[in-house]
C-alpha cells in the first residue's frame, strides 16, 4: 500500500465512522474492520499540516504506520483539529519522530547517491544504487530531477527504482545490490575528492559513523579509502605540525585607508606573487552592513575592485532591485588575492577555491576591516566567507535563514549563497530559487542593519 491508496481507504472508513480500533491495516490495499458503534462523517476534515507530514510517515519502514496515520486523522476529526500542536501526545510524538527520521533519510540519499556513467544505445546515461533506511525513493528522487535534469538517470534501491528520461520521473521495481556491479572512472574521481578534503586533525570516527553510517559505504566508492586514511593519520598530523602556518601581521587600530595601503604590499600567502594585486574591500567606512565574499576573480584581480566580474553583476542586479546602494554598504572578500590555475591551453586563469591555509593567512586583514567599520550586520556569501567569519564549516542551505548573534566579529551574522553559485546552477529552477533566496537574505540583512 502507498500513501494515495491509504488516503482512499481512510476516507471511506471515516465516512462510515469506523474507529481506529476496528480497522486492521497491512501493506496491501485491503483492510478489515469489525462492526462496533460508529460515528459517521459526511465530510472529514483533513488539515494541511497532516497532508504535509502524511507522505513522510507513509514512507517510514514501520509496520504500525498505517494504524498511526488513521488514529491521528480520526482524532483530528473527533477530538481536536489542533491535535498536531499537542507535542506531548503519544501519537503526535511518534508521528514526528518518524517524520524526522524519514527527512533525515532523504537528506542522506541526496548526499550519498553516487552516479556511474554508462552508454545506452549511444546515449550517455547515469545510474546509481542506494539503500535507504526507509521507503524514500519516490519522495527523495525528485531532487535529482531538478538538480541533474539535463541527463537521463536511474536510481535503484532494494525496494524500488526511479528513472528520469529528461521529461518525466517514473518509478519501478527495485534491484538487489549484488545485481548492480557497474564501475566507471567516476569511482576514482570520488576517491580523489574524498582524499583531498580529508583532514586528519578533525578525525572523529564516532562522528564519522553517525554522519556517514557504514550501511551506506558499499555504494560509495570513496569509503574504500577510509581505513587507509585513518591508518595514515598519525604521520599526516606530524607533517601538518611541522608545516609553518603563515598569517598576515596587521597593526592594531588602523583606519581603512592605512589598512588598504598596508595590504597592497602583503606577501604572506603564495598567491601574492601570482596575482596582479591585493583586492581590498571598499564602500562606506561607517557602513552598518558588510558583505563578505570568497576571493577576487580574474576581473577583480586586474581592476583592483571587489565584485565587478560575472558574480558581481549578479550581486549588483539584486542590490539595485532592492534599492540598496553599493556606496552605502561595505563589500569585501575573505581572501584578498586571486588564487588560480592555468587553463589547459594556458590562455586563461581558472579560479581555484581558497584553502583553510589561505583563509588563515588573510583572516587578520578581514578582522581589521571589521574592527575599523564595526558593522551591525555581516552577510557572508558562500562557504569560504561563512567559514572565515564563523570559524567553522558551514552548510549554507541549512543555516541561511538563521540570524547568528553569538559571534565576536559582529552583532549579527547572516549566511547566504555566493552569486557564483547562481551562475553554476544546474538548471533554471535551481538558479531562480537561489536568486530568490539570496535576494531575501540581502533584504533581511539590510533591514536588520537599519534597526
Coordinates of C-alpha atoms in Angstrom, one line a residue:
X1 CA 0.0 0.0 0.0
X2 CA 1.2 3.6 -0.6
X3 CA 0.1 7.0 0.7
X4 CA -2.6 7.6 -2.0
X5 CA -4.1 4.1 -1.6
X6 CA -4.2 4.7 2.2
X7 CA -6.0 8.0 1.7
X8 CA -8.7 6.5 -0.3
X9 CA -9.3 3.7 2.2
X10 CA -9.1 6.1 5.2
X11 CA -11.6 8.4 3.6
X12 CA -14.1 5.6 3.2
X13 CA -13.6 4.5 6.8
X14 CA -14.0 8.0 8.2
X15 CA -17.2 8.4 6.1
X16 CA -18.5 5.2 7.7
X17 CA -17.4 6.2 11.2
X18 CA -15.1 3.2 11.7
X19 CA -13.0 3.7 14.8
X20 CA -9.2 3.1 14.8
X21 CA -9.6 0.0 17.0
X22 CA -11.8 -1.6 14.4
X23 CA -9.6 -1.2 11.3
X24 CA -6.9 -3.7 10.7
X25 CA -4.3 -2.4 8.2
X26 CA -1.5 -4.1 6.4
X27 CA 0.8 -3.3 3.5
X28 CA -1.8 -4.5 0.9
X29 CA -4.6 -2.2 -0.3
X30 CA -7.0 -4.5 1.6
X31 CA -8.2 -3.8 5.2
X32 CA -10.6 -5.4 7.6
X33 CA -12.9 -4.0 10.3
X34 CA -15.4 -5.2 12.8
X35 CA -18.9 -3.8 13.3
X36 CA -19.0 -1.7 16.5
X37 CA -20.7 1.6 17.4
X38 CA -19.7 4.1 14.8
X39 CA -19.7 7.9 14.3
X40 CA -20.1 8.5 10.5
X41 CA -18.6 11.7 9.0
X42 CA -20.2 13.1 5.8
X43 CA -17.1 15.3 5.1
X44 CA -14.0 14.5 7.1
X45 CA -11.6 17.5 7.8
X46 CA -8.0 16.9 6.8
X47 CA -5.8 19.8 7.9
X48 CA -2.9 21.0 5.7
X49 CA -0.3 20.1 8.3
X50 CA -1.4 16.4 8.2
X51 CA -1.2 16.3 4.4
X52 CA 2.3 17.6 4.7
X53 CA 3.6 15.0 7.1
X54 CA 1.4 12.1 6.0
X55 CA 3.5 11.1 3.0
X56 CA 6.6 11.1 5.1
X57 CA 5.0 8.8 7.7
X58 CA 3.7 6.6 5.0
X59 CA 7.3 6.2 3.7
X60 CA 8.6 5.1 7.1
X61 CA 9.7 1.5 7.4
X62 CA 7.4 0.9 10.3
X63 CA 4.7 -1.8 10.3
X64 CA 2.4 0.4 12.5
X65 CA 2.5 3.5 10.3
X66 CA -1.0 2.9 8.7
X67 CA -2.6 2.4 12.1
X68 CA -0.8 5.5 13.4
X69 CA -2.0 7.6 10.5
X70 CA -5.6 6.6 10.8
X71 CA -5.6 7.1 14.6
X72 CA -4.3 10.7 14.1
X73 CA -6.8 11.5 11.3
X74 CA -9.7 10.0 13.2
X75 CA -8.7 12.0 16.3
X76 CA -8.3 15.2 14.3
X77 CA -12.0 14.8 13.3
X78 CA -13.4 13.5 16.6
X79 CA -11.2 15.1 19.3
X80 CA -9.4 18.3 18.1
X81 CA -8.5 19.7 14.8
X82 CA -5.4 21.1 16.6
X83 CA -4.2 17.7 17.8
X84 CA -0.9 18.0 15.9
X85 CA 0.0 21.0 18.1
X86 CA 0.0 18.8 21.2
X87 CA 3.6 17.7 21.0
X88 CA 3.4 15.6 24.3
X89 CA 0.6 13.4 22.8
X90 CA 2.0 9.9 22.3
X91 CA 0.6 9.6 18.7
X92 CA 1.8 13.0 17.7
X93 CA 5.2 12.4 19.3
X94 CA 5.6 9.1 17.5
X95 CA 4.5 10.7 14.2
X96 CA 7.0 13.5 14.5
X97 CA 9.8 11.0 15.3
X98 CA 9.0 9.1 12.1
X99 CA 8.9 12.4 10.1
X100 CA 12.3 13.4 11.4
X101 CA 13.8 10.0 10.7
X102 CA 12.4 10.0 7.1
X103 CA 13.5 13.5 6.4
X104 CA 17.0 12.6 7.6
X105 CA 17.0 9.6 5.4
X106 CA 16.0 11.7 2.3
X107 CA 18.8 14.1 3.2
X108 CA 21.3 11.2 3.4
X109 CA 20.1 10.0 0.0
X110 CA 20.8 13.4 -1.5
X111 CA 24.3 13.4 0.0
X112 CA 25.3 9.8 -0.6
X113 CA 24.0 8.8 -4.0
X114 CA 26.9 8.2 -6.4
X115 CA 26.1 8.1 -10.1
X116 CA 28.0 6.0 -12.6
X117 CA 28.1 6.7 -16.3
X118 CA 27.0 4.1 -18.8
X119 CA 26.2 4.1 -22.6
X120 CA 22.7 3.0 -23.7
X121 CA 22.2 3.0 -27.5
X122 CA 24.8 5.7 -27.8
X123 CA 23.2 8.0 -25.2
X124 CA 25.2 9.0 -22.0
X125 CA 23.2 7.8 -19.0
X126 CA 23.8 7.7 -15.3
X127 CA 22.9 5.0 -12.8
X128 CA 23.2 4.6 -9.1
X129 CA 22.4 2.1 -6.3
X130 CA 21.4 3.3 -2.9
X131 CA 20.0 1.5 0.2
X132 CA 17.7 3.9 2.1
X133 CA 16.6 3.2 5.7
X134 CA 13.0 4.0 4.8
X135 CA 10.9 3.7 1.6
X136 CA 12.0 7.1 0.3
X137 CA 12.7 6.6 -3.4
X138 CA 9.5 8.4 -4.5
X139 CA 10.0 11.2 -2.0
X140 CA 13.7 11.7 -2.4
X141 CA 14.4 11.4 -6.1
X142 CA 12.5 14.5 -7.5
X143 CA 15.5 16.4 -6.1
X144 CA 17.8 14.7 -8.6
X145 CA 15.4 15.5 -11.5
X146 CA 15.7 19.2 -10.5
X147 CA 19.4 19.2 -10.0
X148 CA 20.5 16.8 -12.7
X149 CA 17.6 17.3 -15.2
X150 CA 19.8 17.6 -18.3
X151 CA 20.9 13.9 -18.2
X152 CA 18.9 10.7 -18.1
X153 CA 19.5 8.7 -15.0
X154 CA 18.2 5.8 -12.9
X155 CA 18.5 5.2 -9.1
X156 CA 17.9 1.7 -7.8
X157 CA 17.3 0.5 -4.3
X158 CA 16.2 -2.9 -2.8
X159 CA 12.6 -1.7 -2.7
X160 CA 12.1 0.4 -5.8
X161 CA 13.7 2.4 -8.5
X162 CA 13.4 5.9 -10.1
X163 CA 14.0 6.8 -13.7
X164 CA 14.4 10.2 -15.3
X165 CA 14.2 10.5 -19.2
X166 CA 14.6 14.3 -19.4
X167 CA 10.9 14.8 -19.3
X168 CA 9.2 12.5 -16.7
X169 CA 10.2 10.8 -13.5
X170 CA 8.8 7.3 -13.3
X171 CA 9.1 4.5 -10.7
X172 CA 9.7 0.8 -11.0
X173 CA 10.8 -2.3 -9.1
X174 CA 13.9 -2.5 -7.0
X175 CA 17.2 -4.3 -7.5
X176 CA 19.4 -6.3 -5.2
X177 CA 22.9 -4.8 -4.6
X178 CA 24.7 -7.9 -6.0
X179 CA 23.0 -7.3 -9.3
X180 CA 24.4 -3.8 -9.5
X181 CA 28.0 -4.2 -10.5
X182 CA 28.9 -1.4 -12.8
X183 CA 32.1 0.7 -12.2
X184 CA 33.5 3.6 -14.1
X185 CA 36.0 6.5 -13.9
X186 CA 33.8 8.5 -11.6
X187 CA 34.7 6.0 -8.8
X188 CA 38.3 7.2 -8.9
X189 CA 37.1 10.9 -9.1
X190 CA 35.2 10.4 -5.8
X191 CA 38.2 8.8 -4.2
X192 CA 40.5 11.6 -5.3
X193 CA 38.0 14.2 -4.0
X194 CA 37.5 12.5 -0.6
X195 CA 41.2 12.1 -0.1
X196 CA 41.7 15.8 -0.9
X197 CA 39.2 17.0 1.7
X198 CA 40.1 14.5 4.4
X199 CA 41.5 16.4 7.4
X200 CA 43.4 14.2 9.9
X201 CA 43.3 16.9 12.5
X202 CA 39.4 16.6 12.6
X203 CA 39.3 12.8 12.6
X204 CA 36.4 11.6 14.8
X205 CA 35.5 8.0 14.0
X206 CA 32.3 8.1 16.2
X207 CA 31.1 11.3 14.5
X208 CA 32.0 9.9 11.1
X209 CA 29.9 6.8 11.6
X210 CA 27.0 9.0 12.8
X211 CA 27.1 11.3 9.8
X212 CA 28.0 8.7 7.2
X213 CA 26.8 5.4 8.5
X214 CA 28.7 2.3 7.4
X215 CA 25.4 0.9 6.0
X216 CA 25.9 3.3 3.0
X217 CA 29.5 2.5 2.4
X218 CA 29.0 -0.3 0.0
X219 CA 27.6 2.0 -2.7
X220 CA 30.1 4.9 -2.1
X221 CA 33.5 4.3 -3.8
X222 CA 35.4 6.8 -1.7
X223 CA 34.7 4.8 1.5
X224 CA 37.2 2.2 0.3
X225 CA 39.9 4.8 1.4
X226 CA 38.7 5.3 4.9
X227 CA 40.8 2.5 6.6
X228 CA 43.9 3.7 4.7
X229 CA 43.4 7.4 5.6
X230 CA 42.8 6.5 9.3
X231 CA 45.9 4.4 9.3
X232 CA 48.0 7.3 7.9
X233 CA 46.5 9.9 10.2
X234 CA 49.4 10.0 12.8
X235 CA 52.0 10.5 10.0
X236 CA 49.9 13.2 8.3
X237 CA 49.4 15.1 11.6
X238 CA 53.2 15.1 12.2
X239 CA 53.6 16.7 8.7
X240 CA 50.9 19.3 9.4
X241 CA 52.5 20.2 12.8
X242 CA 55.9 20.7 11.1
X243 CA 54.5 22.9 8.3
X244 CA 54.6 26.6 9.1
X245 CA 51.2 28.4 9.4
X246 CA 51.6 31.8 7.7
X247 CA 49.4 34.6 8.9
X248 CA 49.5 38.3 7.9
X249 CA 50.8 40.7 10.5
X250 CA 48.4 43.6 10.8
X251 CA 48.9 46.5 13.3
X252 CA 46.0 47.2 15.6
X253 CA 43.5 50.1 15.3
X254 CA 44.3 51.4 11.8
X255 CA 41.8 53.2 9.6
X256 CA 40.6 51.7 6.3
X257 CA 42.9 53.9 4.2
X258 CA 46.1 52.8 6.1
X259 CA 44.9 49.2 6.1
X260 CA 44.4 49.2 2.3
X261 CA 47.8 50.7 1.8
X262 CA 49.5 48.1 4.0
X263 CA 47.5 45.2 2.4
X264 CA 48.7 46.3 -1.0
X265 CA 52.2 45.2 0.0
X266 CA 51.2 41.9 1.7
X267 CA 53.1 38.9 0.5
X268 CA 52.1 36.4 3.3
X269 CA 50.4 33.9 1.0
X270 CA 51.9 32.4 -2.1
X271 CA 49.2 33.8 -4.3
X272 CA 50.5 37.3 -3.8
X273 CA 53.2 36.5 -6.3
X274 CA 50.9 35.0 -9.0
X275 CA 48.1 37.6 -8.7
X276 CA 48.2 41.2 -10.1
X277 CA 47.4 43.0 -6.8
X278 CA 45.7 42.8 -3.4
X279 CA 42.0 43.4 -3.8
X280 CA 40.9 45.2 -0.6
X281 CA 37.3 46.0 0.4
X282 CA 35.5 49.2 -0.5
X283 CA 32.4 51.2 0.4
X284 CA 31.1 53.3 3.3
X285 CA 33.7 53.4 6.1
X286 CA 30.8 53.6 8.6
X287 CA 28.5 51.1 6.9
X288 CA 26.1 49.2 9.1
X289 CA 26.0 46.3 6.6
X290 CA 29.1 44.5 5.4
X291 CA 29.0 42.0 2.5
X292 CA 31.8 39.4 2.6
X293 CA 32.5 37.2 -0.4
X294 CA 35.1 34.5 -1.1
X295 CA 38.1 35.9 -3.1
X296 CA 38.6 38.2 -6.1
X297 CA 38.2 36.7 -9.5
X298 CA 40.3 37.4 -12.6
X299 CA 38.5 40.6 -13.5
X300 CA 38.7 41.9 -9.9
X301 CA 42.4 41.0 -9.8
X302 CA 43.1 43.1 -12.9
X303 CA 40.9 46.0 -11.9
X304 CA 41.6 46.0 -8.1
X305 CA 37.9 46.2 -7.1
X306 CA 35.8 43.5 -5.4
X307 CA 32.7 42.0 -7.0
X308 CA 32.9 43.5 -10.5
X309 CA 33.0 40.3 -12.5
X310 CA 30.1 38.0 -13.5
X311 CA 29.3 37.2 -9.9
X312 CA 29.5 40.9 -9.1
X313 CA 27.0 41.6 -11.8
X314 CA 24.5 39.1 -10.2
X315 CA 25.0 40.8 -6.9
X316 CA 24.7 44.3 -8.4
X317 CA 21.4 43.4 -10.1
X318 CA 19.9 42.1 -6.8
X319 CA 21.1 45.2 -4.9
X320 CA 19.7 47.5 -7.5
X321 CA 16.4 45.6 -7.4
X322 CA 16.2 46.0 -3.7
X323 CA 17.2 49.7 -3.8
X324 CA 20.4 49.2 -1.8
X325 CA 23.2 51.5 -3.0
X326 CA 26.6 49.9 -3.2
X327 CA 28.3 53.0 -1.9
X328 CA 26.2 52.9 1.3
X329 CA 27.4 49.4 2.3
X330 CA 30.9 47.8 2.6
X331 CA 31.9 45.0 0.3
X332 CA 35.0 42.8 0.7
X333 CA 36.3 39.3 0.4
X334 CA 37.6 36.8 3.0
X335 CA 40.7 36.2 0.9
X336 CA 42.4 39.2 -0.8
X337 CA 44.4 37.6 -3.6
X338 CA 43.2 35.8 -6.7
X339 CA 44.0 32.1 -6.4
X340 CA 44.1 30.5 -9.8
X341 CA 45.4 27.7 -12.0
X342 CA 46.1 28.0 -15.8
X343 CA 43.6 26.5 -18.3
X344 CA 44.7 23.6 -20.4
X345 CA 45.7 25.9 -23.3
X346 CA 47.4 28.3 -20.9
X347 CA 45.3 31.2 -22.1
X348 CA 43.1 31.7 -19.1
X349 CA 43.3 31.8 -15.4
X350 CA 40.8 29.4 -13.8
X351 CA 39.5 30.2 -10.3
X352 CA 40.8 27.8 -7.6
X353 CA 38.9 27.5 -4.3
X354 CA 40.8 29.0 -1.3
X355 CA 42.1 26.5 1.2
X356 CA 41.9 26.7 5.0
X357 CA 45.5 28.0 5.0
X358 CA 44.6 30.8 2.6
X359 CA 41.7 31.8 4.9
X360 CA 44.0 31.7 7.9
X361 CA 46.6 33.9 6.2
X362 CA 44.1 36.6 5.2
X363 CA 42.0 36.4 8.4
X364 CA 43.8 39.4 10.1
X365 CA 43.0 41.7 7.2
X366 CA 39.3 40.7 7.3
X367 CA 39.2 41.1 11.1
X368 CA 40.9 44.6 10.8
X369 CA 38.4 45.7 8.2
X370 CA 35.5 44.6 10.5
X371 CA 37.1 46.3 13.5
X372 CA 37.6 49.6 11.6
X373 CA 34.0 49.6 10.3
X374 CA 32.1 47.9 13.2
X375 CA 29.1 46.9 11.1
X376 CA 25.9 45.9 12.8
X377 CA 25.3 43.1 10.3
X378 CA 27.7 40.9 8.3
X379 CA 26.2 38.8 5.5
X380 CA 28.7 36.1 4.4
X381 CA 28.2 34.9 0.9
X382 CA 29.4 31.3 0.3
X383 CA 31.1 28.7 2.3
X384 CA 34.6 30.4 2.3
X385 CA 33.2 33.7 3.7
X386 CA 31.0 32.0 6.2
X387 CA 33.8 29.7 7.4
X388 CA 36.1 32.7 7.8
X389 CA 33.6 34.7 9.8
X390 CA 32.2 31.9 12.0
X391 CA 35.4 29.8 12.4
X392 CA 33.7 26.6 11.4
X393 CA 32.4 24.7 8.4
X394 CA 29.0 25.9 7.3
X395 CA 26.2 24.4 5.2
X396 CA 24.6 27.4 3.6
X397 CA 21.3 25.6 2.7
X398 CA 20.8 24.6 6.4
X399 CA 21.9 27.9 8.0
X400 CA 20.9 30.7 5.6
X401 CA 17.7 31.5 7.4
X402 CA 19.3 31.9 10.8
X403 CA 20.4 35.2 12.4
X404 CA 23.6 34.3 14.2
X405 CA 24.2 36.5 17.2
X406 CA 26.9 34.7 19.3
X407 CA 29.8 35.9 17.1
X408 CA 32.7 38.1 18.3
X409 CA 33.1 39.9 15.0
X410 CA 29.6 41.4 14.6
X411 CA 26.3 41.8 16.4
X412 CA 24.5 39.8 13.7
X413 CA 25.8 37.4 11.1
X414 CA 23.7 36.0 8.2
X415 CA 25.0 33.5 5.6
X416 CA 23.7 33.1 2.1
X417 CA 24.6 31.8 -1.4
X418 CA 27.6 33.3 -3.2
X419 CA 26.4 34.8 -6.5
X420 CA 28.8 32.5 -8.4
X421 CA 26.7 29.5 -7.2
X422 CA 23.8 31.1 -9.1
X423 CA 26.0 31.1 -12.2
X424 CA 26.8 27.5 -11.7
X425 CA 23.2 26.4 -11.1
X426 CA 22.2 23.1 -12.7
X427 CA 19.0 24.4 -14.3
X428 CA 16.8 27.4 -14.4
X429 CA 14.7 26.3 -11.5
X430 CA 17.7 26.0 -9.2
X431 CA 19.0 29.3 -10.5
X432 CA 15.7 31.1 -9.8
X433 CA 15.5 29.6 -6.3
X434 CA 19.0 30.7 -5.3
X435 CA 18.4 34.2 -6.7
X436 CA 15.2 34.5 -4.7
X437 CA 16.9 33.2 -1.5
X438 CA 19.9 35.5 -1.9
X439 CA 17.6 38.4 -2.6
X440 CA 15.6 37.5 0.6
X441 CA 18.7 37.2 2.7
X442 CA 20.2 40.5 1.5
X443 CA 16.9 42.3 2.2
X444 CA 16.7 40.8 5.7
X445 CA 20.3 41.8 6.4
X446 CA 19.7 45.3 5.1
X447 CA 16.5 45.8 7.2
X448 CA 18.3 44.4 10.3
X449 CA 21.2 46.8 9.8
X450 CA 18.8 49.8 9.7
X451 CA 17.2 49.0 13.1

